[in-house]
Amino acid sequence: MSFDPAIAALVPPGSRVLDLGCGTGELLEHLIKHKGCTGYGVELDDANLLAGVKRGVNIIQRNLEEGLSIFEDQSFDVVLQLETLQHLRNAEQMLKETARVGKIGIVSFPNFAHWRNRLQVLVGRMPVTKALPYQWYDTPNIRVGTHADFGVLARKNRLKILDSFGLQDGQVVRTLPNLMASVAVFKFERE
């Protein structure tokens, strides 16, 4: 996946970063070159892994459904889980693992409560949008969630939200993000 500057800005300079589902490693490469970060990506797809290695990014090939047992508690300053949570069967467990392995977690996912999605459901269709580009029958997303839903899940798992906002067409949305943003973004730590 490509990176969004608003998400990159959440990562403190010099951080040790773990990027879960890092895709081609574009964000991690940016953080290394422009913010002095170090770290690893985790990716399952062979083509993405190869592309990331060509970028010079350290990537571990691993299925996130297997968890993060290979990493020690608090071994990273920041754990990124961008656009991956909705693909996982064990989403809540992976969120707990993200909080265990990292001092700070940053997640993003398609916000199903965005007004355009609501409108499509109102007329009887599953949403197909830029953030949710697949038909209901071929989507890799096995979870749908909303900006508001994540707040409830965070409280349930004793995660303190440090920052939250939405993204819409590359712009940060802080007013009514559950309604006005197609992507939800959260920065959190364990309580």
mmCIF file with all atom_site columns, C-alpha atoms in Angstrom:
data_model
loop_
_atom_site.group_PDB
_atom_site.id
_atom_site.type_symbol
_atom_site.label_atom_id
_atom_site.label_alt_id
_atom_site.label_comp_id
_atom_site.label_asym_id
_atom_site.label_entity_id
_atom_site.label_seq_id
_atom_site.pdbx_PDB_ins_code
_atom_site.Cartn_x
_atom_site.Cartn_y
_atom_site.Cartn_z
_atom_site.occupancy
_atom_site.B_iso_or_equiv
_atom_site.pdbx_formal_charge
_atom_site.auth_seq_id
_atom_site.auth_comp_id
_atom_site.auth_asym_id
_atom_site.auth_atom_id
_atom_site.pdbx_PDB_model_num
ATOM 1   C CA . MET A 1 1   ? 0.000   0.000   0.000  1.00 0.00 ? 1   MET A CA 1
ATOM 2   C CA . SER A 1 2   ? 1.136   3.546   -0.512 1.00 0.00 ? 2   SER A CA 1
ATOM 3   C CA . PHE A 1 3   ? 1.395   5.751   2.516  1.00 0.00 ? 3   PHE A CA 1
ATOM 4   C CA . ASP A 1 4   ? -0.494  8.787   3.626  1.00 0.00 ? 4   ASP A CA 1
ATOM 5   C CA . PRO A 1 5   ? 1.558   11.732  4.964  1.00 0.00 ? 5   PRO A CA 1
ATOM 6   C CA . ALA A 1 6   ? -0.911  12.179  7.869  1.00 0.00 ? 6   ALA A CA 1
ATOM 7   C CA . ILE A 1 7   ? -0.181  8.633   9.030  1.00 0.00 ? 7   ILE A CA 1
ATOM 8   C CA . ALA A 1 8   ? 3.580   9.016   8.527  1.00 0.00 ? 8   ALA A CA 1
ATOM 9   C CA . ALA A 1 9   ? 3.390   12.164  10.690 1.00 0.00 ? 9   ALA A CA 1
ATOM 10  C CA . LEU A 1 10  ? 2.103   10.069  13.627 1.00 0.00 ? 10  LEU A CA 1
ATOM 11  C CA . VAL A 1 11  ? 5.423   8.165   13.784 1.00 0.00 ? 11  VAL A CA 1
ATOM 12  C CA . PRO A 1 12  ? 8.030   9.932   15.956 1.00 0.00 ? 12  PRO A CA 1
ATOM 13  C CA . PRO A 1 13  ? 11.455  10.461  14.347 1.00 0.00 ? 13  PRO A CA 1
ATOM 14  C CA . GLY A 1 14  ? 14.017  7.778   15.153 1.00 0.00 ? 14  GLY A CA 1
ATOM 15  C CA . SER A 1 15  ? 11.387  5.170   16.086 1.00 0.00 ? 15  SER A CA 1
ATOM 16  C CA . ARG A 1 16  ? 11.911  1.439   15.833 1.00 0.00 ? 16  ARG A CA 1
ATOM 17  C CA . VAL A 1 17  ? 8.941   0.438   13.661 1.00 0.00 ? 17  VAL A CA 1
ATOM 18  C CA . LEU A 1 18  ? 7.129   -2.794  12.857 1.00 0.00 ? 18  LEU A CA 1
ATOM 19  C CA . ASP A 1 19  ? 4.827   -2.454  9.839  1.00 0.00 ? 19  ASP A CA 1
ATOM 20  C CA . LEU A 1 20  ? 2.274   -5.295  9.736  1.00 0.00 ? 20  LEU A CA 1
ATOM 21  C CA . GLY A 1 21  ? 1.017   -6.032  6.247  1.00 0.00 ? 21  GLY A CA 1
ATOM 22  C CA . CYS A 1 22  ? 3.592   -3.618  4.860  1.00 0.00 ? 22  CYS A CA 1
ATOM 23  C CA . GLY A 1 23  ? 2.841   -4.299  1.202  1.00 0.00 ? 23  GLY A CA 1
ATOM 24  C CA . THR A 1 24  ? 5.766   -3.144  -0.931 1.00 0.00 ? 24  THR A CA 1
ATOM 25  C CA . GLY A 1 25  ? 7.397   -1.358  2.015  1.00 0.00 ? 25  GLY A CA 1
ATOM 26  C CA . GLU A 1 26  ? 6.787   2.156   0.703  1.00 0.00 ? 26  GLU A CA 1
ATOM 27  C CA . LEU A 1 27  ? 5.851   3.652   4.090  1.00 0.00 ? 27  LEU A CA 1
ATOM 28  C CA . LEU A 1 28  ? 8.702   1.947   5.930  1.00 0.00 ? 28  LEU A CA 1
ATOM 29  C CA . GLU A 1 29  ? 11.155  3.141   3.263  1.00 0.00 ? 29  GLU A CA 1
ATOM 30  C CA . HIS A 1 30  ? 9.848   6.700   3.718  1.00 0.00 ? 30  HIS A CA 1
ATOM 31  C CA . LEU A 1 31  ? 10.158  6.497   7.516  1.00 0.00 ? 31  LEU A CA 1
ATOM 32  C CA . ILE A 1 32  ? 13.734  5.202   7.259  1.00 0.00 ? 32  ILE A CA 1
ATOM 33  C CA . LYS A 1 33  ? 14.852  7.828   4.718  1.00 0.00 ? 33  LYS A CA 1
ATOM 34  C CA . HIS A 1 34  ? 12.997  10.863  6.034  1.00 0.00 ? 34  HIS A CA 1
ATOM 35  C CA . LYS A 1 35  ? 12.490  10.263  9.760  1.00 0.00 ? 35  LYS A CA 1
ATOM 36  C CA . GLY A 1 36  ? 15.569  8.215   10.712 1.00 0.00 ? 36  GLY A CA 1
ATOM 37  C CA . CYS A 1 37  ? 13.480  5.196   11.729 1.00 0.00 ? 37  CYS A CA 1
ATOM 38  C CA . THR A 1 38  ? 14.568  1.567   11.746 1.00 0.00 ? 38  THR A CA 1
ATOM 39  C CA . GLY A 1 39  ? 12.531  -1.585  11.699 1.00 0.00 ? 39  GLY A CA 1
ATOM 40  C CA . TYR A 1 40  ? 10.854  -4.383  9.828  1.00 0.00 ? 40  TYR A CA 1
ATOM 41  C CA . GLY A 1 41  ? 7.853   -5.050  7.694  1.00 0.00 ? 41  GLY A CA 1
ATOM 42  C CA . VAL A 1 42  ? 5.740   -8.186  7.864  1.00 0.00 ? 42  VAL A CA 1
ATOM 43  C CA . GLU A 1 43  ? 4.163   -9.322  4.593  1.00 0.00 ? 43  GLU A CA 1
ATOM 44  C CA . LEU A 1 44  ? 2.777   -12.574 3.221  1.00 0.00 ? 44  LEU A CA 1
ATOM 45  C CA . ASP A 1 45  ? 2.524   -11.830 -0.513 1.00 0.00 ? 45  ASP A CA 1
ATOM 46  C CA . ASP A 1 46  ? 5.595   -12.944 -2.488 1.00 0.00 ? 46  ASP A CA 1
ATOM 47  C CA . ALA A 1 47  ? 5.461   -10.090 -5.022 1.00 0.00 ? 47  ALA A CA 1
ATOM 48  C CA . ASN A 1 48  ? 5.120   -7.441  -2.306 1.00 0.00 ? 48  ASN A CA 1
ATOM 49  C CA . LEU A 1 49  ? 7.954   -9.051  -0.340 1.00 0.00 ? 49  LEU A CA 1
ATOM 50  C CA . LEU A 1 50  ? 10.237  -8.928  -3.371 1.00 0.00 ? 50  LEU A CA 1
ATOM 51  C CA . ALA A 1 51  ? 9.304   -5.314  -4.109 1.00 0.00 ? 51  ALA A CA 1
ATOM 52  C CA . GLY A 1 52  ? 10.056  -4.334  -0.511 1.00 0.00 ? 52  GLY A CA 1
ATOM 53  C CA . VAL A 1 53  ? 13.411  -6.095  -0.518 1.00 0.00 ? 53  VAL A CA 1
ATOM 54  C CA . LYS A 1 54  ? 14.275  -4.223  -3.752 1.00 0.00 ? 54  LYS A CA 1
ATOM 55  C CA . ARG A 1 55  ? 13.516  -1.007  -1.851 1.00 0.00 ? 55  ARG A CA 1
ATOM 56  C CA . GLY A 1 56  ? 16.046  -2.056  0.763  1.00 0.00 ? 56  GLY A CA 1
ATOM 57  C CA . VAL A 1 57  ? 13.423  -2.643  3.449  1.00 0.00 ? 57  VAL A CA 1
ATOM 58  C CA . ASN A 1 58  ? 13.771  -5.558  5.875  1.00 0.00 ? 58  ASN A CA 1
ATOM 59  C CA . ILE A 1 59  ? 10.670  -7.702  5.486  1.00 0.00 ? 59  ILE A CA 1
ATOM 60  C CA . ILE A 1 60  ? 9.736   -10.904 7.277  1.00 0.00 ? 60  ILE A CA 1
ATOM 61  C CA . GLN A 1 61  ? 7.395   -13.206 5.387  1.00 0.00 ? 61  GLN A CA 1
ATOM 62  C CA . ARG A 1 62  ? 4.692   -14.267 7.808  1.00 0.00 ? 62  ARG A CA 1
ATOM 63  C CA . ASN A 1 63  ? 0.963   -14.819 7.918  1.00 0.00 ? 63  ASN A CA 1
ATOM 64  C CA . LEU A 1 64  ? -0.460  -12.379 10.464 1.00 0.00 ? 64  LEU A CA 1
ATOM 65  C CA . GLU A 1 65  ? -3.102  -14.948 11.392 1.00 0.00 ? 65  GLU A CA 1
ATOM 66  C CA . GLU A 1 66  ? -0.221  -16.763 13.164 1.00 0.00 ? 66  GLU A CA 1
ATOM 67  C CA . GLY A 1 67  ? 0.253   -13.814 15.523 1.00 0.00 ? 67  GLY A CA 1
ATOM 68  C CA . LEU A 1 68  ? 3.362   -11.979 16.635 1.00 0.00 ? 68  LEU A CA 1
ATOM 69  C CA . SER A 1 69  ? 4.893   -14.528 19.016 1.00 0.00 ? 69  SER A CA 1
ATOM 70  C CA . ILE A 1 70  ? 8.295   -14.078 17.327 1.00 0.00 ? 70  ILE A CA 1
ATOM 71  C CA . PHE A 1 71  ? 8.519   -10.577 18.852 1.00 0.00 ? 71  PHE A CA 1
ATOM 72  C CA . GLU A 1 72  ? 9.155   -9.683  22.497 1.00 0.00 ? 72  GLU A CA 1
ATOM 73  C CA . ASP A 1 73  ? 6.925   -7.393  24.559 1.00 0.00 ? 73  ASP A CA 1
ATOM 74  C CA . GLN A 1 74  ? 7.431   -3.690  23.805 1.00 0.00 ? 74  GLN A CA 1
ATOM 75  C CA . SER A 1 75  ? 10.207  -4.492  21.295 1.00 0.00 ? 75  SER A CA 1
ATOM 76  C CA . PHE A 1 76  ? 9.115   -1.677  18.941 1.00 0.00 ? 76  PHE A CA 1
ATOM 77  C CA . ASP A 1 77  ? 8.351   1.982   19.529 1.00 0.00 ? 77  ASP A CA 1
ATOM 78  C CA . VAL A 1 78  ? 5.568   1.912   16.930 1.00 0.00 ? 78  VAL A CA 1
ATOM 79  C CA . VAL A 1 79  ? 3.577   -0.940  15.382 1.00 0.00 ? 79  VAL A CA 1
ATOM 80  C CA . LEU A 1 80  ? 1.676   -0.025  12.235 1.00 0.00 ? 80  LEU A CA 1
ATOM 81  C CA . GLN A 1 81  ? -1.369  -2.002  11.197 1.00 0.00 ? 81  GLN A CA 1
ATOM 82  C CA . LEU A 1 82  ? -2.623  -0.076  8.198  1.00 0.00 ? 82  LEU A CA 1
ATOM 83  C CA . GLU A 1 83  ? -5.475  -1.452  6.127  1.00 0.00 ? 83  GLU A CA 1
ATOM 84  C CA . THR A 1 84  ? -4.873  -4.973  7.492  1.00 0.00 ? 84  THR A CA 1
ATOM 85  C CA . LEU A 1 85  ? -7.233  -5.365  10.456 1.00 0.00 ? 85  LEU A CA 1
ATOM 86  C CA . GLN A 1 86  ? -10.265 -5.878  8.218  1.00 0.00 ? 86  GLN A CA 1
ATOM 87  C CA . HIS A 1 87  ? -8.570  -8.841  6.475  1.00 0.00 ? 87  HIS A CA 1
ATOM 88  C CA . LEU A 1 88  ? -7.905  -10.854 9.632  1.00 0.00 ? 88  LEU A CA 1
ATOM 89  C CA . ARG A 1 89  ? -10.053 -13.507 11.268 1.00 0.00 ? 89  ARG A CA 1
ATOM 90  C CA . ASN A 1 90  ? -8.373  -12.805 14.604 1.00 0.00 ? 90  ASN A CA 1
ATOM 91  C CA . ALA A 1 91  ? -8.650  -8.992  14.433 1.00 0.00 ? 91  ALA A CA 1
ATOM 92  C CA . GLU A 1 92  ? -9.118  -8.441  18.184 1.00 0.00 ? 92  GLU A CA 1
ATOM 93  C CA . GLN A 1 93  ? -6.241  -10.766 19.075 1.00 0.00 ? 93  GLN A CA 1
ATOM 94  C CA . MET A 1 94  ? -3.973  -9.038  16.544 1.00 0.00 ? 94  MET A CA 1
ATOM 95  C CA . LEU A 1 95  ? -4.908  -5.685  18.068 1.00 0.00 ? 95  LEU A CA 1
ATOM 96  C CA . LYS A 1 96  ? -3.861  -7.027  21.490 1.00 0.00 ? 96  LYS A CA 1
ATOM 97  C CA . GLU A 1 97  ? -0.611  -8.309  19.966 1.00 0.00 ? 97  GLU A CA 1
ATOM 98  C CA . THR A 1 98  ? 0.014   -4.915  18.371 1.00 0.00 ? 98  THR A CA 1
ATOM 99  C CA . ALA A 1 99  ? -0.332  -3.301  21.817 1.00 0.00 ? 99  ALA A CA 1
ATOM 100 C CA . ARG A 1 100 ? 1.910   -5.950  23.391 1.00 0.00 ? 100 ARG A CA 1
ATOM 101 C CA . VAL A 1 101 ? 4.734   -5.681  20.859 1.00 0.00 ? 101 VAL A CA 1
ATOM 102 C CA . GLY A 1 102 ? 4.672   -1.899  20.432 1.00 0.00 ? 102 GLY A CA 1
ATOM 103 C CA . LYS A 1 103 ? 4.737   1.013   22.836 1.00 0.00 ? 103 LYS A CA 1
ATOM 104 C CA . ILE A 1 104 ? 2.422   2.788   20.378 1.00 0.00 ? 104 ILE A CA 1
ATOM 105 C CA . GLY A 1 105 ? 0.041   1.250   17.855 1.00 0.00 ? 105 GLY A CA 1
ATOM 106 C CA . ILE A 1 106 ? -1.316  2.933   14.753 1.00 0.00 ? 106 ILE A CA 1
ATOM 107 C CA . VAL A 1 107 ? -4.191  1.339   12.853 1.00 0.00 ? 107 VAL A CA 1
ATOM 108 C CA . SER A 1 108 ? -6.236  2.349   9.852  1.00 0.00 ? 108 SER A CA 1
ATOM 109 C CA . PHE A 1 109 ? -9.140  0.629   8.150  1.00 0.00 ? 109 PHE A CA 1
ATOM 110 C CA . PRO A 1 110 ? -12.062 1.423   5.836  1.00 0.00 ? 110 PRO A CA 1
ATOM 111 C CA . ASN A 1 111 ? -14.805 3.223   7.749  1.00 0.00 ? 111 ASN A CA 1
ATOM 112 C CA . PHE A 1 112 ? -18.038 1.442   6.861  1.00 0.00 ? 112 PHE A CA 1
ATOM 113 C CA . ALA A 1 113 ? -20.100 4.261   8.407  1.00 0.00 ? 113 ALA A CA 1
ATOM 114 C CA . HIS A 1 114 ? -18.948 6.856   5.858  1.00 0.00 ? 114 HIS A CA 1
ATOM 115 C CA . TRP A 1 115 ? -22.003 8.615   4.403  1.00 0.00 ? 115 TRP A CA 1
ATOM 116 C CA . ARG A 1 116 ? -21.425 7.235   0.890  1.00 0.00 ? 116 ARG A CA 1
ATOM 117 C CA . ASN A 1 117 ? -21.431 3.677   2.274  1.00 0.00 ? 117 ASN A CA 1
ATOM 118 C CA . ARG A 1 118 ? -24.590 4.395   4.254  1.00 0.00 ? 118 ARG A CA 1
ATOM 119 C CA . LEU A 1 119 ? -26.285 5.696   1.143  1.00 0.00 ? 119 LEU A CA 1
ATOM 120 C CA . GLN A 1 120 ? -25.395 2.594   -0.878 1.00 0.00 ? 120 GLN A CA 1
ATOM 121 C CA . VAL A 1 121 ? -26.712 0.318   1.886  1.00 0.00 ? 121 VAL A CA 1
ATOM 122 C CA . LEU A 1 122 ? -29.881 2.451   2.092  1.00 0.00 ? 122 LEU A CA 1
ATOM 123 C CA . VAL A 1 123 ? -30.610 1.703   -1.573 1.00 0.00 ? 123 VAL A CA 1
ATOM 124 C CA . GLY A 1 124 ? -30.018 -1.982  -0.927 1.00 0.00 ? 124 GLY A CA 1
ATOM 125 C CA . ARG A 1 125 ? -26.464 -2.502  -2.161 1.00 0.00 ? 125 ARG A CA 1
ATOM 126 C CA . MET A 1 126 ? -23.164 -3.253  -0.453 1.00 0.00 ? 126 MET A CA 1
ATOM 127 C CA . PRO A 1 127 ? -20.797 -0.290  -0.835 1.00 0.00 ? 127 PRO A CA 1
ATOM 128 C CA . VAL A 1 128 ? -18.177 -0.174  -3.564 1.00 0.00 ? 128 VAL A CA 1
ATOM 129 C CA . THR A 1 129 ? -15.953 2.868   -3.084 1.00 0.00 ? 129 THR A CA 1
ATOM 130 C CA . LYS A 1 130 ? -12.328 3.936   -3.322 1.00 0.00 ? 130 LYS A CA 1
ATOM 131 C CA . ALA A 1 131 ? -11.763 2.682   0.253  1.00 0.00 ? 131 ALA A CA 1
ATOM 132 C CA . LEU A 1 132 ? -13.898 -0.454  -0.314 1.00 0.00 ? 132 LEU A CA 1
ATOM 133 C CA . PRO A 1 133 ? -13.186 -1.183  -3.996 1.00 0.00 ? 133 PRO A CA 1
ATOM 134 C CA . TYR A 1 134 ? -14.467 -4.772  -4.168 1.00 0.00 ? 134 TYR A CA 1
ATOM 135 C CA . GLN A 1 135 ? -17.854 -6.323  -4.759 1.00 0.00 ? 135 GLN A CA 1
ATOM 136 C CA . TRP A 1 136 ? -19.373 -8.176  -1.810 1.00 0.00 ? 136 TRP A CA 1
ATOM 137 C CA . TYR A 1 137 ? -18.550 -11.556 -3.367 1.00 0.00 ? 137 TYR A CA 1
ATOM 138 C CA . ASP A 1 138 ? -14.846 -10.971 -4.106 1.00 0.00 ? 138 ASP A CA 1
ATOM 139 C CA . THR A 1 139 ? -13.670 -8.744  -1.266 1.00 0.00 ? 139 THR A CA 1
ATOM 140 C CA . PRO A 1 140 ? -10.601 -9.668  0.783  1.00 0.00 ? 140 PRO A CA 1
ATOM 141 C CA . ASN A 1 141 ? -12.221 -7.790  3.689  1.00 0.00 ? 141 ASN A CA 1
ATOM 142 C CA . ILE A 1 142 ? -13.761 -10.231 6.131  1.00 0.00 ? 142 ILE A CA 1
ATOM 143 C CA . ARG A 1 143 ? -14.583 -7.535  8.691  1.00 0.00 ? 143 ARG A CA 1
ATOM 144 C CA . VAL A 1 144 ? -16.358 -4.236  8.382  1.00 0.00 ? 144 VAL A CA 1
ATOM 145 C CA . GLY A 1 145 ? -16.021 -1.651  11.090 1.00 0.00 ? 145 GLY A CA 1
ATOM 146 C CA . THR A 1 146 ? -16.584 1.991   11.791 1.00 0.00 ? 146 THR A CA 1
ATOM 147 C CA . HIS A 1 147 ? -14.651 4.793   13.401 1.00 0.00 ? 147 HIS A CA 1
ATOM 148 C CA . ALA A 1 148 ? -17.047 4.587   16.348 1.00 0.00 ? 148 ALA A CA 1
ATOM 149 C CA . ASP A 1 149 ? -16.727 0.789   16.609 1.00 0.00 ? 149 ASP A CA 1
ATOM 150 C CA . PHE A 1 150 ? -12.967 0.987   17.073 1.00 0.00 ? 150 PHE A CA 1
ATOM 151 C CA . GLY A 1 151 ? -13.372 3.298   20.056 1.00 0.00 ? 151 GLY A CA 1
ATOM 152 C CA . VAL A 1 152 ? -15.544 0.663   21.741 1.00 0.00 ? 152 VAL A CA 1
ATOM 153 C CA . LEU A 1 153 ? -13.044 -2.114  20.932 1.00 0.00 ? 153 LEU A CA 1
ATOM 154 C CA . ALA A 1 154 ? -10.168 -0.005  22.260 1.00 0.00 ? 154 ALA A CA 1
ATOM 155 C CA . ARG A 1 155 ? -11.932 0.589   25.582 1.00 0.00 ? 155 ARG A CA 1
ATOM 156 C CA . LYS A 1 156 ? -12.801 -3.111  25.873 1.00 0.00 ? 156 LYS A CA 1
ATOM 157 C CA . ASN A 1 157 ? -9.116  -3.986  25.452 1.00 0.00 ? 157 ASN A CA 1
ATOM 158 C CA . ARG A 1 158 ? -7.822  -1.234  27.762 1.00 0.00 ? 158 ARG A CA 1
ATOM 159 C CA . LEU A 1 159 ? -6.199  0.776   25.013 1.00 0.00 ? 159 LEU A CA 1
ATOM 160 C CA . LYS A 1 160 ? -5.815  4.508   25.469 1.00 0.00 ? 160 LYS A CA 1
ATOM 161 C CA . ILE A 1 161 ? -6.493  6.408   22.255 1.00 0.00 ? 161 ILE A CA 1
ATOM 162 C CA . LEU A 1 162 ? -3.866  9.119   21.823 1.00 0.00 ? 162 LEU A CA 1
ATOM 163 C CA . ASP A 1 163 ? -5.202  10.465  18.538 1.00 0.00 ? 163 ASP A CA 1
ATOM 164 C CA . SER A 1 164 ? -7.963  9.602   16.097 1.00 0.00 ? 164 SER A CA 1
ATOM 165 C CA . PHE A 1 165 ? -9.206  11.068  12.878 1.00 0.00 ? 165 PHE A CA 1
ATOM 166 C CA . GLY A 1 166 ? -10.522 10.107  9.493  1.00 0.00 ? 166 GLY A CA 1
ATOM 167 C CA . LEU A 1 167 ? -9.092  10.420  6.025  1.00 0.00 ? 167 LEU A CA 1
ATOM 168 C CA . GLN A 1 168 ? -11.103 11.442  2.989  1.00 0.00 ? 168 GLN A CA 1
ATOM 169 C CA . ASP A 1 169 ? -9.441  11.936  -0.382 1.00 0.00 ? 169 ASP A CA 1
ATOM 170 C CA . GLY A 1 170 ? -6.062  12.553  1.290  1.00 0.00 ? 170 GLY A CA 1
ATOM 171 C CA . GLN A 1 171 ? -7.446  15.102  3.757  1.00 0.00 ? 171 GLN A CA 1
ATOM 172 C CA . VAL A 1 172 ? -7.561  14.709  7.539  1.00 0.00 ? 172 VAL A CA 1
ATOM 173 C CA . VAL A 1 173 ? -11.130 14.752  8.888  1.00 0.00 ? 173 VAL A CA 1
ATOM 174 C CA . ARG A 1 174 ? -11.507 15.553  12.586 1.00 0.00 ? 174 ARG A CA 1
ATOM 175 C CA . THR A 1 175 ? -15.124 16.745  12.538 1.00 0.00 ? 175 THR A CA 1
ATOM 176 C CA . LEU A 1 176 ? -17.612 13.859  12.465 1.00 0.00 ? 176 LEU A CA 1
ATOM 177 C CA . PRO A 1 177 ? -15.058 11.335  11.125 1.00 0.00 ? 177 PRO A CA 1
ATOM 178 C CA . ASN A 1 178 ? -17.510 8.441   11.563 1.00 0.00 ? 178 ASN A CA 1
ATOM 179 C CA . LEU A 1 179 ? -19.787 10.101  9.000  1.00 0.00 ? 179 LEU A CA 1
ATOM 180 C CA . MET A 1 180 ? -17.415 12.151  6.852  1.00 0.00 ? 180 MET A CA 1
ATOM 181 C CA . ALA A 1 181 ? -14.324 9.949   6.360  1.00 0.00 ? 181 ALA A CA 1
ATOM 182 C CA . SER A 1 182 ? -13.871 6.797   4.301  1.00 0.00 ? 182 SER A CA 1
ATOM 183 C CA . VAL A 1 183 ? -10.839 5.669   6.336  1.00 0.00 ? 183 VAL A CA 1
ATOM 184 C CA . ALA A 1 184 ? -10.503 5.592   10.140 1.00 0.00 ? 184 ALA A CA 1
ATOM 185 C CA . VAL A 1 185 ? -7.110  6.180   11.796 1.00 0.00 ? 185 VAL A CA 1
ATOM 186 C CA . PHE A 1 186 ? -6.176  5.618   15.449 1.00 0.00 ? 186 PHE A CA 1
ATOM 187 C CA . LYS A 1 187 ? -2.990  6.024   17.473 1.00 0.00 ? 187 LYS A CA 1
ATOM 188 C CA . PHE A 1 188 ? -3.074  4.233   20.815 1.00 0.00 ? 188 PHE A CA 1
ATOM 189 C CA . GLU A 1 189 ? -1.108  2.773   23.704 1.00 0.00 ? 189 GLU A CA 1
ATOM 190 C CA . ARG A 1 190 ? -1.865  0.308   26.486 1.00 0.00 ? 190 ARG A CA 1
ATOM 191 C CA . GLU A 1 191 ? -3.415  1.823   29.622 1.00 0.00 ? 191 GLU A CA 1
#
